[in-house]
Each structure stands twice: as structure tokens, then as C-alpha cells.
């Protein structure tokens, strides 16, 4: 039986955003990454409509993670105290196209490190690797407002991706990201109405829509992935429908969310298979599922999961 | 919603005077203001005062395009005036030929000629076609739909994409004696017109006609616009400088789930249209 042609064309498209600046553009990165550009749903339309390949950003923490499961931590055991070496390992050994520095250690409930620490880590990582950087606050508004502007300044001109800004806390970071020439992550709690509102608020401050990447929050397999999936799908359809306030590429946080799942780390679970396999499988499955809803940048942690997802991307987007 | 800004029309005193004095500034300011207010197209109508309608249309098109790249909607009852405008226009971003009936007593083939003119103007040129034929403006629902069906059929026969067609079911003033039923007839006709083709042709109206001569003109315009949108209207020739009217469009689109709600949905609508 012949498969009917059901390709639909759309008026709008996802914005293309380029991250990183090489020497020619005033930065020190040795490579840049461009995401977005899709003019159809994933698998929809022609190959040209697919836009840029999605990319994987590997997480590097600013301080030694205390709660990482062994099957994850052992991959980084020699570099967990050195963010620069950690980033280098992700790029050189595991093929990370972007490094996401997550400033866990500045959180007041964790190590409560100060801005000087965050700047030092940022500089170390920027020096150690040539790929573009994502700089991600700890989630405590007050502390992020103190620290992230300093982090932004430390890599001024590098065209990094910095975040996150939320509906009730966006002014400080939006202003500094604009001044330092970075791209911005707008963050909403799995709520499409708030997602649009944050974009409007950032845009009202003069931040160009073409330099925004959205983060809708992520749910892992078994832990709300259907909410994340449908919201990413709705965002893509809005972009294709011509909604300029929703036409941004999307980032999701698969690594952190997947490793919160008990299935990824519970050792005493007969019948679930080897624990060292389950974590990377959980991460890879979550990532591949969200890729099909239409996300552009995936934050990940386990090298085996990264390899699996890269393989998937290379097969689909070619 | 495709909003066609109505202000550059020789029927308005300021435009009439600007045409007479060849005052470019008035015209260019109107073009800029309407663009900023969210106009997708700018209607250009020379009015009746100018002796040389073709020359005036060309002057208006050139004057607007000197400073503004918003696509134009060339508005005249005479095809020679529209043709004159097309000679000097940059139609890369689109143009609308406004308008033609299905046919006329004096010219059975007029729609064919407009399709030909649109094809020559470029792949993004569209036509506003009135649900009107050699017998005049229909008063009932069925004749409106029948004429619209003939228009769509003709376009399809000619290989003219139905998405380049704007069907205008002709809005009549509500204040005219015995015409009050027409507003409802138009809505009922639109319910059928939107299923005549897939992809559906656009539907447009000259909105301000509905309130001609009445009191509370703006209110009548806004309410009728919202009602018509819920019956499939996706374009209108309107006063885009009426901020409350644009707010009605934004709200109706949001309620119809065509725009994702956000607390700043009014602002988002105008900002997105401007971009």
C-alpha cells in the first residue's frame, strides 16, 4: 500500500540562535553551535524543514556533587573537584557540543559559595574548553541575582547562554545578559501561558526575541514527561503558526531530572536489571522522547546516555 | 488576523488635501502610524477628487514605498487604476488587488482579468473578490454563497491558489431601512463560504461600512468584527489606529485559541504584528 503524502507546510518557523563567539566575533570560543530553524514538526515535511540538528550540552557542576549515584559519579571520579578538567573530559572524551555549568554550590541551602567562587569556576571552564557555554544559576532568586551578573561579566563577549529568568525574577539577569552580549534562558514551570509572558517581559526590556531560548521545565520518564512533551509540542506548533513570542528554540534538563528517578538508581530491585544500566537508559529514553516533541538543546550527564542520544540524532537529522 | 489599514483613502479630508497639494509627509506618516499599529497591509484609495486617478495612484504607491515596506492593497473600482499602481509597486512582500465582482454586465470576464493581473504582479499577489455579480449585490444568504462558490471554482480552474483569494461578502450599513437583517445574513453566508475550499479562501470585509451613518460607530464596528471573526473572518479593512478595535481582534483571537494566552496578550499581539 502506498503511504499517503500528509506533509503540511507552516507559515512560521523556530528562530535560529547561534551560541558562542570565536575570535572573529570578539570571543575566545573555538567552535559555535546554531540551534533552531525548524519549519515543521519533528519528522514532518522535508529534510530542509527539519532545521538545525539538536545538540547535547553536558553538565559540569561548580562544586563536587554530594548526591550523585555511583554509576554516574564514577565516570568523572578524577575530575569532580575540578570543573575545568571536568569540562575538558566531557568535550574530549564524550563529545559534548556545549558545556552547561550548573552553579549548585552557590545555593544558600548547599555550600553557599560566593560570587568570587562562581567567577573562578566560569573562568576555569572557559579556559579549559573551546565549546560555547551555558551558565545556569542555582534557582534561588536572591542568590542568583547576586552571583549570575558577575558570572555574565566574566565571560562578556563570549555569546554564552545564561539563565534562568522567571516571571517574577527577570530584570537583573535580563539587563546584564543584554549588556554583556549573551543569550537568555526564559523559564516557566510547565505552563505555556507563563512561558509566553516571560518572553514578553524580557522583550519589553529590549532583549531581542532572536536571542532567547526557552526552558519549560522538564519531567523525566515516569515523572511527568507527558506534561513536558505536550508543552514542547504546543510551543513548536505555536512557533510554526507564526507566534513570534513563542518561536524560540527550547532547552530541557534531562540529566538532573532522570537521575532523580528511583528506577535510575535503586540497587535492590530484582527484575529491573543491572543498576548501572538503568540510569543511562532512563536518561536516554527521556531525551529521545523529548527530542520528538521538538527540543533543541538537551542537558545530559551520563556518557553512555549521551552516546546513545547522539547516535539517535545523527540517524534522524541527516 | 490580516488587518488592512483603511486610512490612506482620498475620502478622508487630510488625504484628499495631501493628494491635491502633493504633500508626501501626510501620506508617509499615515503609512508609518498604521504599520506601527499592526496593519498587515495598507489600503490605498485615491478617492474621487483627483482628476487623474491612475497618476494619483502611482504617486501614492511611490510616496508610501519611499519610506515604508508594508505591502499595499490597491483599492479602486476601476481596473485601470489598479493596473497603474501595479506598474510602479514593489510587490515582493505581497499586494492585494481590491476589488472585483464575479462578473459585470459590461464585462463578463472581469475576474479572469484580475487573476491575470495578480499573476503578473507576482506569486504573493492576492485579490479581493466581492460576492456580487452582474445582477448587483445579493441581499440573501444563498446567492452570496453561490457567487462565492463560482469565484472559488473559477480560481481553481485557473490554478490560482485559493489562499490568494479574499472573499468579501459585502457589508451593508445597518442603518439603511430594511438592511438590518444583512449583518446576520453575512455571518450565515460566511459559515458556508469557509468550507468552499481547502485550504479555505480568506474572508474580508470593509468593516466601517456596517456603521455608516449610525451613532456609536466604533462600538458597532468592534462588536461586529468580533462576531464575524467567530464565523471565520480572518481579514478586514479597518481603522487600525483605533486601539480598542485592535484589542478586540487580539482578544477574539485569544478566545478562539489562535493565540496562546499570556497576561500581556494585548501587548503581545501588537508587538508580534509589528515584528
Coordinates of C-alpha atoms in Angstrom, one line a residue:
Chain A
X1 CA 0.0 0.0 0.0
X2 CA 1.2 3.4 -0.8
X3 CA 1.8 5.7 2.1
X4 CA -0.2 8.9 1.6
X5 CA 1.6 12.3 1.5
X6 CA 0.4 14.2 4.5
X7 CA 3.1 16.8 4.7
X8 CA 1.7 20.1 5.8
X9 CA 3.5 23.4 5.5
X10 CA 3.5 26.2 8.0
X11 CA 3.9 30.0 7.9
X12 CA 6.2 30.3 10.9
X13 CA 9.5 28.8 12.0
X14 CA 11.6 28.4 15.1
X15 CA 14.2 31.1 15.4
X16 CA 17.9 30.2 14.7
X17 CA 20.1 31.0 17.7
X18 CA 23.9 30.8 17.5
X19 CA 25.8 30.3 20.7
X20 CA 29.4 31.1 21.3
X21 CA 31.7 33.7 19.8
X22 CA 35.0 32.9 18.1
X23 CA 38.0 35.2 17.8
X24 CA 36.5 36.8 14.7
X25 CA 33.4 37.8 16.7
X26 CA 35.1 39.1 19.8
X27 CA 35.2 35.8 21.8
X28 CA 37.6 33.0 22.5
X29 CA 35.5 30.0 21.6
X30 CA 36.9 27.6 19.1
X31 CA 33.5 26.5 17.8
X32 CA 30.0 27.8 17.8
X33 CA 26.6 26.0 17.9
X34 CA 23.5 27.0 16.0
X35 CA 20.1 25.6 17.0
X36 CA 16.5 26.1 15.8
X37 CA 15.3 26.9 12.4
X38 CA 12.7 24.1 12.1
X39 CA 9.8 24.9 9.8
X40 CA 7.8 21.8 10.6
X41 CA 7.1 19.3 13.4
X42 CA 9.8 16.7 14.1
X43 CA 9.6 14.1 11.2
X44 CA 7.2 16.5 9.4
X45 CA 7.8 17.9 5.9
X46 CA 11.0 17.8 4.0
X47 CA 14.6 17.4 5.3
X48 CA 15.2 21.1 4.8
X49 CA 12.3 21.8 7.1
X50 CA 14.0 20.0 10.0
X51 CA 16.3 22.9 10.8
X52 CA 19.5 22.5 12.8
X53 CA 20.3 19.2 14.5
X54 CA 19.5 19.2 18.2
X55 CA 22.6 19.3 20.4
X56 CA 23.7 17.9 23.7
X57 CA 25.0 20.1 26.5
X58 CA 26.8 18.2 29.2
X59 CA 26.5 19.3 32.8
X60 CA 29.5 20.4 34.8
X61 CA 28.9 21.3 38.4
X62 CA 30.7 24.2 40.1
X63 CA 31.3 22.0 43.2
X64 CA 31.7 18.3 43.9
X65 CA 28.2 16.7 43.7
X66 CA 27.3 15.1 47.0
X67 CA 24.2 13.1 45.9
X68 CA 25.3 11.6 42.6
X69 CA 24.8 7.9 42.3
X70 CA 28.0 5.9 41.9
X71 CA 27.1 4.6 38.4
X72 CA 27.1 8.3 37.3
X73 CA 29.8 9.7 39.5
X74 CA 32.4 7.0 38.6
X75 CA 32.6 8.4 35.1
X76 CA 34.0 11.7 36.5
X77 CA 35.7 10.4 39.6
X78 CA 39.1 12.0 38.8
X79 CA 37.7 15.4 37.9
X80 CA 34.7 16.1 40.3
X81 CA 36.7 18.7 42.2
X82 CA 38.0 20.5 39.1
X83 CA 35.3 22.0 36.9
X84 CA 37.8 22.9 34.2
X85 CA 39.1 19.3 33.9
X86 CA 35.6 18.0 34.1
X87 CA 34.5 20.2 31.2
X88 CA 37.6 19.1 29.2
X89 CA 36.7 15.5 29.8
X90 CA 33.1 16.0 28.6
X91 CA 34.3 17.6 25.3
X92 CA 37.4 15.4 24.6
X93 CA 36.1 12.0 25.7
X94 CA 32.4 12.2 25.4
X95 CA 31.9 14.6 22.5
X96 CA 29.9 17.4 24.3
X97 CA 29.0 20.2 21.9
X98 CA 28.2 22.6 24.7
X99 CA 29.1 22.7 28.4
X100 CA 26.5 23.7 30.9
X101 CA 28.0 25.0 34.1
X102 CA 25.4 24.5 36.8
X103 CA 26.1 26.6 39.9
X104 CA 24.7 24.2 42.5
X105 CA 27.3 25.2 45.1
X106 CA 26.1 28.8 45.4
X107 CA 22.7 27.8 46.7
X108 CA 22.2 29.0 50.3
X109 CA 21.0 25.6 51.4
X110 CA 24.0 23.9 49.9
X111 CA 27.6 25.1 50.0
X112 CA 26.5 28.8 49.8
X113 CA 29.6 29.7 47.8
X114 CA 30.0 33.4 46.8
X115 CA 30.3 35.2 43.5
X116 CA 34.1 35.0 43.5
X117 CA 33.9 31.2 43.5
X118 CA 31.4 31.2 40.7
X119 CA 33.5 33.6 38.6
X120 CA 36.6 31.5 39.2
X121 CA 34.8 28.3 38.1
X122 CA 33.5 30.1 35.0
X123 CA 36.9 31.3 34.0
X124 CA 38.4 27.9 34.6
X125 CA 35.8 26.2 32.3
X126 CA 36.0 28.9 29.7
X127 CA 39.8 28.5 29.6
X128 CA 39.7 24.7 29.6
X129 CA 37.3 24.2 26.6
X130 CA 36.5 25.9 23.3
X131 CA 32.9 24.9 23.0
X132 CA 30.1 27.5 23.8
X133 CA 29.0 27.8 27.4
X134 CA 25.7 27.6 29.2
X135 CA 25.7 29.2 32.6
X136 CA 22.8 28.2 34.9
X137 CA 22.0 29.6 38.3
X138 CA 21.1 27.7 41.4
X139 CA 17.4 28.5 41.4
X140 CA 17.4 30.7 44.5
X141 CA 16.3 34.1 43.1
X142 CA 18.1 36.3 45.6
X143 CA 21.4 34.4 45.3
X144 CA 21.2 34.1 41.6
X145 CA 20.7 37.9 41.4
X146 CA 23.8 38.4 43.4
X147 CA 26.1 35.9 41.6
X148 CA 24.9 35.5 38.0
X149 CA 25.6 39.1 36.9
X150 CA 29.2 38.6 37.9
X151 CA 29.3 35.3 36.1
X152 CA 27.9 37.0 33.0
X153 CA 30.5 39.7 33.2
X154 CA 33.3 37.2 33.5
X155 CA 32.6 35.8 30.0
X156 CA 31.5 39.1 28.4
X157 CA 31.7 38.8 24.6
X158 CA 31.6 35.0 24.6
X159 CA 28.0 34.9 23.4
X160 CA 27.1 32.4 26.1
X161 CA 23.6 31.2 27.0
X162 CA 22.7 32.4 30.5
X163 CA 19.8 31.7 32.8
X164 CA 17.3 31.3 34.0
X165 CA 14.9 34.3 34.2
X166 CA 11.3 33.7 35.5
X167 CA 8.1 35.7 35.5
X168 CA 8.7 37.1 39.0
X169 CA 12.5 37.4 38.7
X170 CA 13.8 38.5 35.3
X171 CA 15.0 42.1 35.5
X172 CA 18.6 41.8 36.9
X173 CA 19.7 38.9 34.7
X174 CA 18.0 40.1 31.5
X175 CA 19.7 43.5 31.8
X176 CA 23.1 42.1 32.4
X177 CA 22.8 39.4 29.7
X178 CA 21.8 42.2 27.3
X179 CA 24.7 44.4 28.4
X180 CA 27.3 41.5 28.1
X181 CA 26.0 40.3 24.7
X182 CA 24.8 36.9 25.9
X183 CA 21.7 34.8 25.0
X184 CA 19.0 34.3 27.7
X185 CA 17.0 31.3 29.0
X186 CA 13.4 32.1 29.9
X187 CA 12.0 29.7 32.4
X188 CA 8.4 28.7 33.1
X189 CA 7.0 25.9 35.4
X190 CA 5.4 23.7 32.7
X191 CA 2.9 26.5 32.0
X192 CA 2.6 27.7 28.4
X193 CA 0.8 31.0 29.4
X194 CA 3.6 31.9 31.8
X195 CA 6.2 30.8 29.2
X196 CA 4.8 33.3 26.8
X197 CA 4.6 36.0 29.5
X198 CA 8.3 35.7 30.4
X199 CA 9.2 36.1 26.8
X200 CA 7.1 39.2 26.5
X201 CA 8.6 40.6 29.8
X202 CA 12.2 40.1 28.6
X203 CA 11.3 41.5 25.2
X204 CA 9.8 44.6 26.9
X205 CA 13.2 45.3 28.4
X206 CA 14.6 45.4 24.9
X207 CA 16.0 41.9 24.9
X208 CA 15.9 40.6 21.3
X209 CA 13.5 37.6 20.9
X210 CA 16.0 36.1 18.5
X211 CA 18.5 35.6 21.4
X212 CA 16.1 33.8 23.7
X213 CA 16.0 30.0 24.4
X214 CA 13.0 28.8 26.4
X215 CA 13.1 26.3 29.3
X216 CA 9.6 24.9 30.1
X217 CA 10.9 22.7 33.0
X218 CA 11.4 19.0 32.4
X219 CA 9.8 15.9 33.7
X220 CA 11.6 12.5 33.3
X221 CA 10.2 9.3 32.1
X222 CA 7.6 8.2 34.6
X223 CA 7.8 11.6 36.4
X224 CA 5.7 13.9 34.3
X225 CA 7.3 13.5 30.9
X226 CA 3.9 13.7 29.3
X227 CA 3.4 17.3 30.6
X228 CA 6.8 18.3 29.3
X229 CA 6.2 16.5 25.9
X230 CA 2.8 18.2 25.3
X231 CA 4.1 21.6 26.3
X232 CA 7.1 21.3 24.0
X233 CA 4.8 20.2 21.2
X234 CA 2.5 23.1 21.8
X235 CA 5.4 25.5 21.8
X236 CA 6.6 24.1 18.4
X237 CA 3.1 24.4 16.9
X238 CA 2.7 28.0 18.1
X239 CA 6.1 28.8 16.5
X240 CA 5.0 27.2 13.3
X241 CA 1.7 29.1 13.5
X242 CA 3.7 32.4 13.5
X243 CA 3.5 33.3 17.2
X244 CA 6.7 35.4 17.5
X245 CA 6.6 35.3 21.3
X246 CA 6.8 31.5 21.2
X247 CA 9.2 31.0 18.3
X248 CA 12.3 30.3 20.4
X249 CA 14.4 27.1 20.4
X250 CA 13.9 25.1 23.6
X251 CA 16.3 23.6 26.1
X252 CA 15.4 20.8 28.6
X253 CA 17.2 19.4 31.6
X254 CA 17.2 15.7 31.1
X255 CA 20.2 14.8 33.2
X256 CA 19.1 16.1 36.5
X257 CA 15.5 15.0 36.2
X258 CA 16.3 11.5 35.0
X259 CA 18.7 10.9 37.9
X260 CA 16.0 11.8 40.4
X261 CA 14.0 8.8 39.3
X262 CA 14.3 5.9 41.7
X263 CA 14.4 3.5 38.8
X264 CA 17.7 5.1 37.7
X265 CA 19.5 4.3 40.9
X266 CA 17.7 1.8 43.2
X267 CA 20.2 -1.1 43.6
X268 CA 18.0 -3.6 45.5
X269 CA 15.4 -4.2 42.7
X270 CA 15.4 -7.7 41.4
X271 CA 13.9 -8.0 38.0
X272 CA 14.8 -4.4 37.0
X273 CA 18.1 -5.3 35.5
X274 CA 21.6 -4.0 36.4
X275 CA 21.5 -0.7 38.2
X276 CA 24.5 0.6 36.2
X277 CA 22.5 0.2 33.0
X278 CA 19.2 1.7 34.2
X279 CA 20.4 5.2 34.8
X280 CA 21.8 5.8 31.3
X281 CA 18.7 4.1 29.9
X282 CA 16.4 6.4 31.8
X283 CA 18.3 9.4 30.6
X284 CA 18.5 8.3 27.0
X285 CA 14.8 7.4 26.9
X286 CA 13.7 10.7 28.4
X287 CA 15.9 12.6 25.9
X288 CA 14.8 10.7 22.8
X289 CA 11.2 11.1 23.8
X290 CA 11.5 14.9 24.3
X291 CA 13.5 15.3 21.0
X292 CA 10.4 14.1 19.2
X293 CA 8.3 16.8 20.7
X294 CA 10.7 19.4 19.4
X295 CA 13.5 20.4 21.7
X296 CA 16.8 21.8 20.5
X297 CA 19.3 21.6 23.4
X298 CA 19.4 18.7 25.9
X299 CA 21.3 18.9 29.1
X300 CA 22.7 15.4 30.0
X301 CA 25.0 13.7 32.4
X302 CA 25.9 10.0 31.7
X303 CA 28.4 9.5 28.9
X304 CA 26.7 6.3 27.7
X305 CA 23.3 8.1 27.5
X306 CA 25.0 10.9 25.6
X307 CA 26.4 8.4 23.1
X308 CA 23.0 6.8 22.6
X309 CA 21.2 10.0 22.1
X310 CA 23.9 11.4 19.7
X311 CA 23.6 8.3 17.7
X312 CA 19.8 8.8 17.5
X313 CA 20.1 12.4 16.5
X314 CA 22.7 11.6 13.8
X315 CA 20.4 9.0 12.3
X316 CA 17.2 11.1 12.3
X317 CA 18.6 14.6 11.4
X318 CA 20.6 13.9 8.3
Chain B
X1 CA -5.9 38.3 11.5
X2 CA -4.9 40.2 8.4
X3 CA -5.6 43.8 9.1
X4 CA -5.8 46.2 6.1
X5 CA -5.4 49.8 7.3
X6 CA -8.1 52.0 5.7
X7 CA -6.7 55.5 6.3
X8 CA -4.9 56.3 3.0
X9 CA -8.1 57.0 1.2
X10 CA -9.0 60.2 -0.7
X11 CA -12.4 60.1 1.0
X12 CA -10.7 61.4 4.2
X13 CA -10.1 65.1 4.1
X14 CA -6.5 65.0 5.2
X15 CA -5.6 62.6 2.4
X16 CA -7.6 64.5 -0.1
X17 CA -5.7 67.7 0.7
X18 CA -2.4 65.9 0.7
X19 CA -3.1 64.5 -2.8
X20 CA -4.1 67.9 -4.1
X21 CA -1.0 69.6 -2.6
X22 CA 1.3 66.6 -3.4
X23 CA 2.2 66.6 0.3
X24 CA 4.2 63.4 0.8
X25 CA 4.7 63.8 4.5
X26 CA 1.0 63.3 5.5
X27 CA 0.8 60.1 3.4
X28 CA 4.1 58.8 4.7
X29 CA 3.1 59.5 8.3
X30 CA -0.2 57.7 7.9
X31 CA 1.7 54.7 6.4
X32 CA 4.1 54.6 9.4
X33 CA 1.5 55.1 12.0
X34 CA -0.7 52.3 10.6
X35 CA 2.2 50.0 10.3
X36 CA 3.2 50.6 13.9
X37 CA -0.4 49.9 15.0
X38 CA -0.2 46.5 13.4
X39 CA -1.5 46.8 9.9
X40 CA -0.6 43.8 7.7
X41 CA -1.5 45.7 4.5
X42 CA -2.2 49.4 3.8
X43 CA -5.2 50.2 1.7
X44 CA -4.6 52.8 -1.0
X45 CA -7.6 54.5 -2.5
X46 CA -7.3 57.7 -4.5
X47 CA -10.9 58.8 -3.7
X48 CA -13.0 60.7 -6.2
X49 CA -11.5 64.2 -6.1
X50 CA -8.4 63.6 -8.2
X51 CA -8.9 64.1 -12.0
X52 CA -6.0 61.8 -12.9
X53 CA -6.8 58.7 -10.9
X54 CA -4.1 56.5 -12.4
X55 CA -1.4 59.1 -11.9
X56 CA -2.6 59.7 -8.3
X57 CA -2.5 56.0 -7.5
X58 CA 1.1 55.8 -8.8
X59 CA 2.1 58.9 -6.8
X60 CA 0.6 57.4 -3.6
X61 CA 2.3 54.0 -4.1
X62 CA 5.6 55.6 -4.8
X63 CA 5.2 58.0 -1.9
X64 CA 4.4 55.2 0.6
X65 CA 7.1 52.9 -0.6
X66 CA 9.8 55.6 -0.3
X67 CA 9.6 55.1 3.5
X68 CA 7.5 52.0 4.3
X69 CA 7.8 48.4 3.2
X70 CA 4.3 47.3 4.4
X71 CA 2.6 45.6 1.5
X72 CA -0.3 47.5 -0.1
X73 CA -3.9 46.9 -1.0
X74 CA -4.7 48.8 -4.2
X75 CA -8.3 49.9 -3.9
X76 CA -10.3 51.1 -6.8
X77 CA -13.5 50.2 -8.7
X78 CA -11.5 50.8 -11.9
X79 CA -9.1 48.1 -13.0
X80 CA -7.0 50.7 -14.9
X81 CA -6.3 52.5 -11.6
X82 CA -5.1 49.2 -10.0
X83 CA -3.1 48.4 -13.1
X84 CA -1.4 51.8 -12.9
X85 CA -0.5 51.1 -9.3
X86 CA 0.9 47.7 -10.1
X87 CA 3.3 49.3 -12.7
X88 CA 5.3 51.1 -10.0
X89 CA 4.8 48.9 -7.0
X90 CA 7.3 46.7 -5.3
X91 CA 5.1 43.6 -4.7
X92 CA 7.8 41.3 -3.3
X93 CA 6.2 41.1 0.1
X94 CA 2.7 40.9 -1.5
X95 CA -0.1 43.1 -2.8
X96 CA -3.9 42.9 -2.8
X97 CA -6.0 43.9 -5.8
X98 CA -9.1 45.4 -4.3
X99 CA -11.6 44.5 -5.7
X100 CA -13.6 42.8 -8.4
X101 CA -17.0 41.2 -8.6
X102 CA -17.6 37.8 -10.1
X103 CA -18.7 39.4 -13.4
X104 CA -20.3 42.6 -14.6
X105 CA -22.9 43.3 -17.3
X106 CA -20.3 45.3 -19.2
X107 CA -17.5 42.8 -18.6
X108 CA -18.3 39.1 -18.1
X109 CA -14.6 38.2 -17.8
X110 CA -13.5 40.7 -15.3
X111 CA -12.5 38.1 -12.6
X112 CA -10.3 36.4 -15.2
X113 CA -8.6 39.7 -15.9
X114 CA -7.9 40.3 -12.2
X115 CA -6.4 36.8 -11.9
X116 CA -4.2 37.5 -14.8
X117 CA -3.1 40.9 -13.3
X118 CA -2.4 39.2 -9.9
X119 CA -0.3 36.5 -11.6
X120 CA 1.7 39.1 -13.4
X121 CA 2.2 41.1 -10.1
X122 CA 3.9 38.1 -8.5
X123 CA 3.4 34.9 -6.5
X124 CA 2.3 36.8 -3.4
X125 CA -0.3 38.9 -5.1
X126 CA -3.9 38.4 -3.9
X127 CA -7.4 39.5 -5.0
X128 CA -10.4 40.7 -3.0
X129 CA -13.4 39.4 -4.8
X130 CA -16.9 40.7 -3.9
X131 CA -19.8 38.3 -3.7
X132 CA -21.5 40.4 -6.3
X133 CA -22.3 39.7 -10.0
X134 CA -23.9 41.3 -13.0
X135 CA -27.2 41.3 -11.1
X136 CA -25.8 43.5 -8.3
X137 CA -25.3 43.0 -4.6
X138 CA -27.3 40.0 -3.3
X139 CA -29.5 40.5 -0.3
X140 CA -29.9 36.9 0.8
X141 CA -27.6 34.2 2.1
X142 CA -27.8 31.7 -0.6
X143 CA -26.9 34.0 -3.5
X144 CA -23.9 35.2 -1.6
X145 CA -22.7 31.7 -1.1
X146 CA -23.4 30.7 -4.7
X147 CA -21.4 33.6 -6.1
X148 CA -18.6 32.8 -3.7
X149 CA -18.6 29.2 -4.9
X150 CA -18.4 30.4 -8.5
X151 CA -15.4 32.6 -7.6
X152 CA -13.6 29.8 -5.9
X153 CA -14.4 27.4 -8.8
X154 CA -13.0 29.9 -11.3
X155 CA -9.8 30.4 -9.3
X156 CA -9.3 26.7 -9.1
X157 CA -9.9 26.2 -12.8
X158 CA -7.2 28.9 -13.4
X159 CA -4.8 27.2 -11.0
X160 CA -5.0 30.3 -8.8
X161 CA -4.2 29.3 -5.2
X162 CA -7.4 29.8 -3.1
X163 CA -5.2 31.2 -0.3
X164 CA -4.6 34.2 -2.6
X165 CA -8.3 34.9 -2.7
X166 CA -10.1 37.2 -0.2
X167 CA -13.9 36.8 -0.4
X168 CA -15.8 39.9 0.6
X169 CA -19.5 39.1 1.4
X170 CA -20.2 42.9 1.2
X171 CA -21.2 44.6 4.5
X172 CA -24.1 47.0 4.2
X173 CA -24.9 49.8 6.6
X174 CA -27.1 48.6 9.4
X175 CA -28.9 52.0 9.4
X176 CA -30.3 51.6 5.9
X177 CA -34.0 50.9 6.0
X178 CA -34.7 47.2 5.9
X179 CA -31.0 46.4 5.9
X180 CA -30.7 45.4 9.5
X181 CA -31.1 41.7 8.6
X182 CA -27.9 41.9 6.4
X183 CA -25.4 41.7 9.2
X184 CA -26.9 38.3 10.2
X185 CA -27.1 37.2 6.6
X186 CA -23.4 37.9 6.1
X187 CA -22.4 35.8 9.2
X188 CA -24.6 33.0 7.9
X189 CA -23.0 33.2 4.5
X190 CA -19.5 33.2 6.0
X191 CA -20.3 30.0 7.8
X192 CA -20.7 28.3 4.4
X193 CA -18.1 30.2 2.4
X194 CA -15.3 28.9 4.7
X195 CA -16.0 25.4 3.7
X196 CA -15.9 26.0 -0.1
X197 CA -12.2 25.0 -0.5
X198 CA -9.4 23.5 1.4
X199 CA -7.2 25.5 2.1
X200 CA -10.0 27.9 2.8
X201 CA -10.1 31.2 1.0
X202 CA -9.6 34.3 3.2
X203 CA -12.6 36.3 4.1
X204 CA -12.5 40.0 4.4
X205 CA -15.0 42.9 5.0
X206 CA -14.9 46.7 4.7
X207 CA -15.8 46.9 8.4
X208 CA -16.6 50.6 8.7
X209 CA -19.5 50.2 6.2
X210 CA -21.6 48.4 8.8
X211 CA -21.8 51.6 10.9
X212 CA -22.1 54.1 8.1
X213 CA -24.4 57.0 9.2
X214 CA -25.1 55.4 12.6
X215 CA -24.3 56.6 16.1
X216 CA -21.8 54.6 18.3
X217 CA -19.9 53.8 15.1
X218 CA -16.8 52.5 16.9
X219 CA -18.8 50.2 19.1
X220 CA -20.8 48.8 16.3
X221 CA -17.6 48.2 14.3
X222 CA -15.9 46.4 17.2
X223 CA -18.8 44.2 18.1
X224 CA -19.5 43.2 14.5
X225 CA -15.8 42.4 14.0
X226 CA -15.7 40.0 17.0
X227 CA -18.9 38.3 15.8
X228 CA -17.6 38.0 12.2
X229 CA -14.3 36.5 13.4
X230 CA -16.1 33.8 15.2
X231 CA -17.7 32.9 11.8
X232 CA -14.4 32.6 10.1
X233 CA -13.5 36.2 9.1
X234 CA -9.7 36.3 9.0
X235 CA -9.1 39.7 7.4
X236 CA -10.8 43.2 7.5
X237 CA -10.3 46.6 6.1
X238 CA -10.3 48.7 9.4
X239 CA -9.1 51.7 11.2
X240 CA -6.0 50.1 12.8
X241 CA -5.4 53.4 14.6
X242 CA -8.4 52.5 16.7
X243 CA -6.5 50.9 19.6
X244 CA -9.7 49.4 21.1
X245 CA -10.6 47.8 17.9
X246 CA -7.1 46.1 17.6
X247 CA -7.6 45.0 21.2
X248 CA -10.9 43.3 20.2
X249 CA -9.0 41.4 17.5
X250 CA -6.3 40.3 20.0
X251 CA -8.9 39.2 22.5
X252 CA -11.1 37.4 19.9
X253 CA -8.0 35.5 18.6
X254 CA -7.0 34.6 22.1
X255 CA -10.6 33.4 23.0
X256 CA -10.6 31.3 19.8
X257 CA -7.3 29.7 20.9
X258 CA -5.5 31.1 17.9
X259 CA -3.0 32.9 20.2
X260 CA -1.7 31.4 23.4
X261 CA -2.9 33.4 26.4
X262 CA -0.4 35.4 28.4
X263 CA -1.1 38.1 30.9
X264 CA 0.2 40.7 28.4
X265 CA -1.8 39.3 25.5
X266 CA -2.8 42.7 24.2
X267 CA 0.8 43.9 24.1
X268 CA 2.0 40.6 22.6
X269 CA -0.5 40.9 19.8
X270 CA 0.7 44.3 18.7
X271 CA 4.4 43.6 19.2
X272 CA 4.2 40.3 17.2
X273 CA 2.4 42.0 14.4
X274 CA 4.9 44.8 14.3
X275 CA 7.8 42.4 14.1

